[in-house]
GROMACS .gro file of C-alpha atoms in nm:
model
  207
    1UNK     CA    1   8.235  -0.893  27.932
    2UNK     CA    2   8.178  -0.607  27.710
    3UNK     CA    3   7.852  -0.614  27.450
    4UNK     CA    4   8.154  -0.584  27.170
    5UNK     CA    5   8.359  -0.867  27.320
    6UNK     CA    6   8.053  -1.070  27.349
    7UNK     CA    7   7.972  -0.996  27.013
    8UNK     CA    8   8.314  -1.090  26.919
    9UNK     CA    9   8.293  -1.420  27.093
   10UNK     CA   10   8.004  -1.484  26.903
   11UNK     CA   11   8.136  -1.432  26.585
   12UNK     CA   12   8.392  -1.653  26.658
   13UNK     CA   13   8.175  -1.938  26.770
   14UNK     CA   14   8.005  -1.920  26.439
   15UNK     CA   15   8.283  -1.954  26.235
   16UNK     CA   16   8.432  -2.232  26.402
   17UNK     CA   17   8.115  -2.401  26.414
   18UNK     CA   18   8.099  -2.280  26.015
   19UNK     CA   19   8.460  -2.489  25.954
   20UNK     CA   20   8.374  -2.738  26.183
   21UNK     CA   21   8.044  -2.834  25.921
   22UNK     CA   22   8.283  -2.818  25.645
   23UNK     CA   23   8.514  -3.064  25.763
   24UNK     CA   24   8.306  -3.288  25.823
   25UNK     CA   25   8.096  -3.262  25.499
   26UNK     CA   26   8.434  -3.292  25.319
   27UNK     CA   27   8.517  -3.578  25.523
   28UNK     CA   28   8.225  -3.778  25.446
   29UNK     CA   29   8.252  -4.092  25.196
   30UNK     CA   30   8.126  -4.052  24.837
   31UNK     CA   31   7.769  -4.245  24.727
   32UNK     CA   32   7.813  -4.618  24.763
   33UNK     CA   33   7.451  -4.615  24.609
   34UNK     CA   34   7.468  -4.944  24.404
   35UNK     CA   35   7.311  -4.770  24.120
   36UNK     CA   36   7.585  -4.524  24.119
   37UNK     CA   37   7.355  -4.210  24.017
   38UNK     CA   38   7.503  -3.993  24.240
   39UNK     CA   39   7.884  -4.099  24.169
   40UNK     CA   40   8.148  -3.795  24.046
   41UNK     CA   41   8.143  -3.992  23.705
   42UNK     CA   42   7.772  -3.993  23.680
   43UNK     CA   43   7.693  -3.610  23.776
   44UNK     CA   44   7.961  -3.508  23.500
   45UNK     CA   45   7.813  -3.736  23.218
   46UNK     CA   46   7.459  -3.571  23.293
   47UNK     CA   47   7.640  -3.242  23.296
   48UNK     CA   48   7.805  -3.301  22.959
   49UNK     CA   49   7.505  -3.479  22.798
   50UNK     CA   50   7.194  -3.221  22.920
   51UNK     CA   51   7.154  -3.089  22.576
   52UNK     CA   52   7.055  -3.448  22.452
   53UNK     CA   53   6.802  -3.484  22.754
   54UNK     CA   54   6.498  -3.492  22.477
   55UNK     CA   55   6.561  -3.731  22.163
   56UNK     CA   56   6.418  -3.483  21.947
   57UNK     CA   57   6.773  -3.273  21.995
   58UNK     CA   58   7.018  -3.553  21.972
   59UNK     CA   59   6.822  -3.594  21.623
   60UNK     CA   60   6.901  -3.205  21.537
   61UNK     CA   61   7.251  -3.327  21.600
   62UNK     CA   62   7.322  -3.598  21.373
   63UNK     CA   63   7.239  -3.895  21.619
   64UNK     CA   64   7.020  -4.156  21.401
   65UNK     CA   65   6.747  -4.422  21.493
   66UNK     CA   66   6.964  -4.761  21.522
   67UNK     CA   67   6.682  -5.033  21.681
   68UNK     CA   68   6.384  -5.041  21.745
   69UNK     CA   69   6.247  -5.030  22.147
   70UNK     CA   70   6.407  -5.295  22.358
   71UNK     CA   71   6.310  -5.416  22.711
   72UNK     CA   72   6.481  -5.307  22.980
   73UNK     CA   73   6.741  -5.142  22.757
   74UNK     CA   74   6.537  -4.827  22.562
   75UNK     CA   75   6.569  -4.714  22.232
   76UNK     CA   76   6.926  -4.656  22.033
   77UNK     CA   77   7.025  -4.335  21.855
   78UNK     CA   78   7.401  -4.364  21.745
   79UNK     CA   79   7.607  -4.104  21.565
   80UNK     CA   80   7.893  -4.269  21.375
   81UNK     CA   81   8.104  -3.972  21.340
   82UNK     CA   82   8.137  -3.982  21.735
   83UNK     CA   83   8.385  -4.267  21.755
   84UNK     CA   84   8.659  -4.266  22.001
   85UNK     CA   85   8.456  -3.993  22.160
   86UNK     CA   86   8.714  -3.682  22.249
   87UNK     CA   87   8.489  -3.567  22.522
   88UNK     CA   88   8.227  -3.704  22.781
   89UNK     CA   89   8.002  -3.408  22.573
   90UNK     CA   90   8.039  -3.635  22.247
   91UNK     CA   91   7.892  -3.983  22.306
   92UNK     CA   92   7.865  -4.238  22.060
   93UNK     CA   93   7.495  -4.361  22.154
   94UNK     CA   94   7.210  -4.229  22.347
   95UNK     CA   95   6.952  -4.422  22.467
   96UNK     CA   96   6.598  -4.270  22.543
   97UNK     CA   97   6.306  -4.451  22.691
   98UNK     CA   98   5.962  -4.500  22.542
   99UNK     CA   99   5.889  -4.109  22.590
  100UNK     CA  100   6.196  -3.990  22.438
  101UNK     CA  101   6.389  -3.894  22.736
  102UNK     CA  102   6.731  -3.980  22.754
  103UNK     CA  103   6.828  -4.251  23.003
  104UNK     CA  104   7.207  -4.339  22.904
  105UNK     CA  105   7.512  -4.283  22.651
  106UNK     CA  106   7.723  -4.550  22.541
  107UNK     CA  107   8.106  -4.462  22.446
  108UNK     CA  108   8.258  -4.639  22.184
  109UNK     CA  109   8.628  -4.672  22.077
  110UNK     CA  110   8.787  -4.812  21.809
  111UNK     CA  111   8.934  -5.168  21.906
  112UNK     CA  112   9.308  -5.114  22.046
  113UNK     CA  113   9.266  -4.721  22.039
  114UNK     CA  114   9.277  -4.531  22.385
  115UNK     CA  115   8.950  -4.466  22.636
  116UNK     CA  116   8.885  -4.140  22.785
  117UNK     CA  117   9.047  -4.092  23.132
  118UNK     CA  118   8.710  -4.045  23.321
  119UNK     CA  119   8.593  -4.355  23.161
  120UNK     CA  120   8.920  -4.565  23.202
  121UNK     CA  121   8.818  -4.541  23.584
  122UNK     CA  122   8.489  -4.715  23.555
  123UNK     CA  123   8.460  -5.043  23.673
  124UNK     CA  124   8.572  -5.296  23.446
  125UNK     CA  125   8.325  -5.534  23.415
  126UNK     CA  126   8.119  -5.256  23.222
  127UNK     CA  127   8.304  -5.226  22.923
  128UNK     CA  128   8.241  -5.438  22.623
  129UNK     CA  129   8.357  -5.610  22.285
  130UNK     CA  130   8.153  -5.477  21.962
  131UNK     CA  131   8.257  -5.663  21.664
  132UNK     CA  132   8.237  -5.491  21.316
  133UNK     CA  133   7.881  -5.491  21.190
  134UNK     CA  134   7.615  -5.275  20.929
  135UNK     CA  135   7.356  -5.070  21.105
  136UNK     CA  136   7.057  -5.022  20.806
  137UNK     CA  137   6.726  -4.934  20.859
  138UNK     CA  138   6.471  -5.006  20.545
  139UNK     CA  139   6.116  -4.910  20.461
  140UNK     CA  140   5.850  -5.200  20.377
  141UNK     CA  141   5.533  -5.076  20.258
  142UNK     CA  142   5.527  -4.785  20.460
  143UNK     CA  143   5.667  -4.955  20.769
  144UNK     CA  144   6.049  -4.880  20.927
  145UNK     CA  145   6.283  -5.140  21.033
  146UNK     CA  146   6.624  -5.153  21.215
  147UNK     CA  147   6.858  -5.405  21.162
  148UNK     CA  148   7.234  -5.504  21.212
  149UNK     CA  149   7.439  -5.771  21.075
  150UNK     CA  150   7.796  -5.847  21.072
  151UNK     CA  151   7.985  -5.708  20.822
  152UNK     CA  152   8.323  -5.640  20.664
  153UNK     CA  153   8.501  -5.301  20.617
  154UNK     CA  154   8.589  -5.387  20.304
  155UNK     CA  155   8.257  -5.397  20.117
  156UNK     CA  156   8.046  -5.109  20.136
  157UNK     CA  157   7.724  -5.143  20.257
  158UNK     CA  158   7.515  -5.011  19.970
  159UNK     CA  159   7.163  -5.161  19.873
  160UNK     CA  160   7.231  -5.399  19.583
  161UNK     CA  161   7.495  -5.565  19.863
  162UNK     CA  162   7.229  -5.602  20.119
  163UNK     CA  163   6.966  -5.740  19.901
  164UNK     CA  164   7.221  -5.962  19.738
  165UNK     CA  165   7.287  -6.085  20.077
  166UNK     CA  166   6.947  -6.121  20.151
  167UNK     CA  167   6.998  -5.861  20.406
  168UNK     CA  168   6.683  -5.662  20.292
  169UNK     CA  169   6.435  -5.786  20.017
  170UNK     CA  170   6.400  -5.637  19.721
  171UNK     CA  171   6.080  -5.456  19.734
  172UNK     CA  172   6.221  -5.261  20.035
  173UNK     CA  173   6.366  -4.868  20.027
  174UNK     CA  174   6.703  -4.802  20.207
  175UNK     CA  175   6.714  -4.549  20.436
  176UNK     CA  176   6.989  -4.561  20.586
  177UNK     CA  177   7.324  -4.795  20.643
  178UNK     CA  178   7.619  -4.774  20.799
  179UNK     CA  179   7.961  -4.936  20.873
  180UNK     CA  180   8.017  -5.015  21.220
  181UNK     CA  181   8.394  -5.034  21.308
  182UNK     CA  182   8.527  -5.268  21.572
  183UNK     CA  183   8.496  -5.095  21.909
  184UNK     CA  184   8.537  -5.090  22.274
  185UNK     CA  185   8.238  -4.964  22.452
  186UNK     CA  186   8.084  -4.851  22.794
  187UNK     CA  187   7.708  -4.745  22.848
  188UNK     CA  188   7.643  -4.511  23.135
  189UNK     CA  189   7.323  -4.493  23.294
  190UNK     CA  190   7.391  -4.120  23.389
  191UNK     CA  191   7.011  -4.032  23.335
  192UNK     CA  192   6.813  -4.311  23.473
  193UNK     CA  193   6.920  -4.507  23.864
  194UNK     CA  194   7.035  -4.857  23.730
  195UNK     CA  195   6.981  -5.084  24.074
  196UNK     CA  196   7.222  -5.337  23.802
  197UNK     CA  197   7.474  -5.084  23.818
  198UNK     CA  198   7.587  -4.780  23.641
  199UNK     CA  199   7.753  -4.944  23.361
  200UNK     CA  200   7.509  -5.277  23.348
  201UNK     CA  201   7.429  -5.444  23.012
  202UNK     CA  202   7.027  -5.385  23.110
  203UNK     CA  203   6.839  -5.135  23.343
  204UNK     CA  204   6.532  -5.327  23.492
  205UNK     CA  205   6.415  -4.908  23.562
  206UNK     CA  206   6.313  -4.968  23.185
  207UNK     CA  207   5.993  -5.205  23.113
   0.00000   0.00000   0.00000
Protein backbone atom coordinates (compact mmCIF):
# COMPACT_ATOMS: atom_id res chain seq x y z
CA UNK A 1 0.00 0.00 0.00
CA UNK A 2 1.02 3.41 -0.88
CA UNK A 3 2.34 5.97 2.14
CA UNK A 4 -0.90 8.16 0.84
CA UNK A 5 -3.30 5.22 0.96
CA UNK A 6 -1.97 4.29 4.26
CA UNK A 7 -2.35 7.63 5.36
CA UNK A 8 -5.77 7.57 4.06
CA UNK A 9 -6.64 4.43 5.89
CA UNK A 10 -5.60 6.07 8.83
CA UNK A 11 -7.61 8.90 8.62
CA UNK A 12 -10.38 6.87 8.23
CA UNK A 13 -9.80 4.71 11.24
CA UNK A 14 -9.79 7.82 13.29
CA UNK A 15 -12.88 9.08 12.35
CA UNK A 16 -14.77 6.08 12.74
CA UNK A 17 -13.24 5.48 15.94
CA UNK A 18 -14.12 9.52 16.49
CA UNK A 19 -18.17 8.57 15.73
CA UNK A 20 -17.89 5.46 17.28
CA UNK A 21 -17.01 7.58 20.93
CA UNK A 22 -19.84 9.76 20.14
CA UNK A 23 -22.37 7.24 19.93
CA UNK A 24 -21.75 5.82 22.63
CA UNK A 25 -21.37 8.96 24.86
CA UNK A 26 -24.79 9.97 23.42
CA UNK A 27 -26.08 6.68 24.18
CA UNK A 28 -25.26 6.66 27.72
CA UNK A 29 -28.14 7.18 30.48
CA UNK A 30 -28.46 10.59 32.18
CA UNK A 31 -27.26 10.96 36.19
CA UNK A 32 -29.40 8.71 38.34
CA UNK A 33 -27.31 10.45 41.19
CA UNK A 34 -30.01 10.53 43.98
CA UNK A 35 -29.09 14.01 44.72
CA UNK A 36 -29.85 14.95 41.24
CA UNK A 37 -26.89 17.68 40.92
CA UNK A 38 -25.95 16.70 37.76
CA UNK A 39 -29.64 16.33 36.21
CA UNK A 40 -30.51 18.63 32.79
CA UNK A 41 -32.91 20.55 35.26
CA UNK A 42 -30.25 21.18 37.77
CA UNK A 43 -27.25 22.39 35.37
CA UNK A 44 -29.85 24.96 33.78
CA UNK A 45 -31.10 26.39 37.22
CA UNK A 46 -27.28 26.98 38.17
CA UNK A 47 -26.89 28.41 34.73
CA UNK A 48 -29.82 30.81 35.11
CA UNK A 49 -29.16 31.63 38.82
CA UNK A 50 -25.00 32.24 38.70
CA UNK A 51 -25.41 35.89 39.16
CA UNK A 52 -27.06 35.25 42.66
CA UNK A 53 -24.13 32.78 43.61
CA UNK A 54 -23.04 35.44 46.54
CA UNK A 55 -26.06 36.84 48.76
CA UNK A 56 -24.57 40.11 48.68
CA UNK A 57 -25.92 40.37 44.77
CA UNK A 58 -29.31 38.87 45.14
CA UNK A 59 -29.49 41.86 47.82
CA UNK A 60 -28.39 44.47 44.92
CA UNK A 61 -31.38 42.93 43.25
CA UNK A 62 -34.27 43.41 45.37
CA UNK A 63 -34.21 39.90 47.16
CA UNK A 64 -34.83 40.69 51.07
CA UNK A 65 -33.81 38.87 54.40
CA UNK A 66 -37.10 36.67 55.19
CA UNK A 67 -35.77 34.24 58.40
CA UNK A 68 -33.32 33.99 60.21
CA UNK A 69 -30.60 30.77 59.75
CA UNK A 70 -32.31 27.44 59.85
CA UNK A 71 -30.78 23.92 60.19
CA UNK A 72 -30.38 21.98 57.47
CA UNK A 73 -32.38 24.42 55.34
CA UNK A 74 -30.00 27.92 55.14
CA UNK A 75 -31.00 31.27 55.21
CA UNK A 76 -34.17 32.86 53.10
CA UNK A 77 -33.95 35.90 50.83
CA UNK A 78 -37.36 36.26 48.90
CA UNK A 79 -38.27 38.89 46.35
CA UNK A 80 -42.05 39.35 46.20
CA UNK A 81 -42.21 40.92 42.90
CA UNK A 82 -40.88 37.46 41.49
CA UNK A 83 -44.15 35.56 41.75
CA UNK A 84 -45.17 33.15 39.16
CA UNK A 85 -41.58 33.40 38.13
CA UNK A 86 -41.51 33.92 34.02
CA UNK A 87 -38.10 32.42 33.84
CA UNK A 88 -35.81 29.81 35.67
CA UNK A 89 -33.43 33.35 35.79
CA UNK A 90 -36.23 34.94 38.13
CA UNK A 91 -36.72 32.84 41.28
CA UNK A 92 -38.87 33.69 43.99
CA UNK A 93 -36.36 32.68 46.97
CA UNK A 94 -32.76 32.02 47.32
CA UNK A 95 -31.36 30.31 49.95
CA UNK A 96 -27.60 30.83 51.00
CA UNK A 97 -25.77 28.98 53.67
CA UNK A 98 -24.07 30.39 56.74
CA UNK A 99 -21.28 32.04 54.40
CA UNK A 100 -23.56 33.60 52.05
CA UNK A 101 -23.28 31.31 49.18
CA UNK A 102 -26.20 30.34 47.46
CA UNK A 103 -27.33 26.73 47.89
CA UNK A 104 -31.03 26.70 46.32
CA UNK A 105 -34.05 28.80 44.74
CA UNK A 106 -37.47 28.15 45.53
CA UNK A 107 -40.26 28.98 42.72
CA UNK A 108 -43.39 30.15 43.77
CA UNK A 109 -46.77 30.48 41.90
CA UNK A 110 -49.79 31.88 42.67
CA UNK A 111 -52.35 29.08 43.83
CA UNK A 112 -54.28 27.74 40.56
CA UNK A 113 -51.94 29.84 38.17
CA UNK A 114 -49.60 27.82 35.70
CA UNK A 115 -45.79 26.38 36.60
CA UNK A 116 -42.99 26.83 34.32
CA UNK A 117 -42.52 23.92 31.83
CA UNK A 118 -38.99 22.93 33.12
CA UNK A 119 -40.40 22.85 36.51
CA UNK A 120 -43.78 21.08 35.67
CA UNK A 121 -41.32 18.04 34.97
CA UNK A 122 -39.90 17.78 38.41
CA UNK A 123 -40.92 15.15 40.47
CA UNK A 124 -44.02 15.68 42.19
CA UNK A 125 -43.56 15.02 45.53
CA UNK A 126 -41.34 18.31 45.59
CA UNK A 127 -43.79 20.81 45.12
CA UNK A 128 -45.66 22.37 47.94
CA UNK A 129 -48.82 24.26 49.43
CA UNK A 130 -47.92 27.93 50.90
CA UNK A 131 -50.90 29.41 52.43
CA UNK A 132 -51.27 33.28 52.49
CA UNK A 133 -49.13 34.77 55.23
CA UNK A 134 -47.08 38.38 56.33
CA UNK A 135 -43.35 38.22 56.07
CA UNK A 136 -42.09 41.35 58.65
CA UNK A 137 -38.94 41.72 60.06
CA UNK A 138 -38.71 44.33 63.22
CA UNK A 139 -35.90 45.93 65.16
CA UNK A 140 -35.78 45.49 69.15
CA UNK A 141 -33.25 47.49 70.76
CA UNK A 142 -30.85 47.25 68.17
CA UNK A 143 -31.53 43.59 67.43
CA UNK A 144 -33.33 42.18 63.91
CA UNK A 145 -36.01 39.70 63.82
CA UNK A 146 -37.87 37.69 61.09
CA UNK A 147 -41.17 36.59 61.44
CA UNK A 148 -44.28 35.24 59.50
CA UNK A 149 -47.77 34.83 60.41
CA UNK A 150 -50.85 34.06 58.60
CA UNK A 151 -52.56 36.70 57.21
CA UNK A 152 -55.36 38.00 55.02
CA UNK A 153 -55.10 39.92 51.69
CA UNK A 154 -57.50 42.07 52.69
CA UNK A 155 -55.84 43.99 55.53
CA UNK A 156 -52.67 45.52 54.88
CA UNK A 157 -49.95 44.69 56.85
CA UNK A 158 -48.88 48.04 58.22
CA UNK A 159 -47.44 48.51 61.88
CA UNK A 160 -50.38 49.70 63.98
CA UNK A 161 -52.08 46.17 62.50
CA UNK A 162 -49.23 44.10 63.68
CA UNK A 163 -48.89 45.56 67.04
CA UNK A 164 -52.63 45.54 67.40
CA UNK A 165 -52.37 41.94 66.73
CA UNK A 166 -49.73 41.51 68.98
CA UNK A 167 -47.70 40.59 66.05
CA UNK A 168 -44.77 42.94 67.12
CA UNK A 169 -44.70 44.94 70.48
CA UNK A 170 -44.87 48.26 70.62
CA UNK A 171 -41.47 49.43 71.44
CA UNK A 172 -40.27 47.68 68.22
CA UNK A 173 -39.32 49.58 64.61
CA UNK A 174 -40.76 47.99 61.38
CA UNK A 175 -38.57 47.30 58.84
CA UNK A 176 -40.07 45.64 56.65
CA UNK A 177 -43.56 43.59 55.86
CA UNK A 178 -45.01 42.03 53.29
CA UNK A 179 -48.11 40.20 51.92
CA UNK A 180 -47.52 36.76 50.98
CA UNK A 181 -50.07 35.49 48.36
CA UNK A 182 -51.21 31.89 48.25
CA UNK A 183 -48.69 29.93 46.19
CA UNK A 184 -47.47 26.79 44.74
CA UNK A 185 -43.85 26.24 45.27
CA UNK A 186 -40.71 24.06 44.42
CA UNK A 187 -37.13 24.56 45.99
CA UNK A 188 -34.24 23.37 43.90
CA UNK A 189 -31.11 22.46 45.37
CA UNK A 190 -29.27 23.46 42.07
CA UNK A 191 -26.19 24.79 44.13
CA UNK A 192 -25.61 22.43 46.91
CA UNK A 193 -25.84 17.97 46.31
CA UNK A 194 -29.08 17.22 48.37
CA UNK A 195 -28.46 13.18 49.18
CA UNK A 196 -32.70 13.96 50.20
CA UNK A 197 -33.19 14.81 46.76
CA UNK A 198 -33.16 17.74 44.50
CA UNK A 199 -36.41 19.11 45.42
CA UNK A 200 -36.39 17.82 49.34
CA UNK A 201 -38.05 19.93 52.08
CA UNK A 202 -34.34 19.86 54.00
CA UNK A 203 -30.67 19.34 52.78
CA UNK A 204 -28.78 17.44 55.64
CA UNK A 205 -25.42 19.09 53.32
CA UNK A 206 -26.51 22.13 55.60
CA UNK A 207 -25.67 21.91 59.55
Amino acid sequence: MSSRGAALSLALFVALLLLCSAVVASAEPPSTSPDGYDSSLARSVRHATARYRLVVWARLDGYVQSTDYIPSFGTMYVNHERFNPASLEQPTVLIYDAAGRLTGCGYQFRTGDPVLAQLSRAASTGWYDIPSHVHYNIAIDGKLYYAQQPWHAADAPTRAALVERRLMPANATLRYAFFHPPTHAIVIWAWLPNPNGLSAAENPSLP
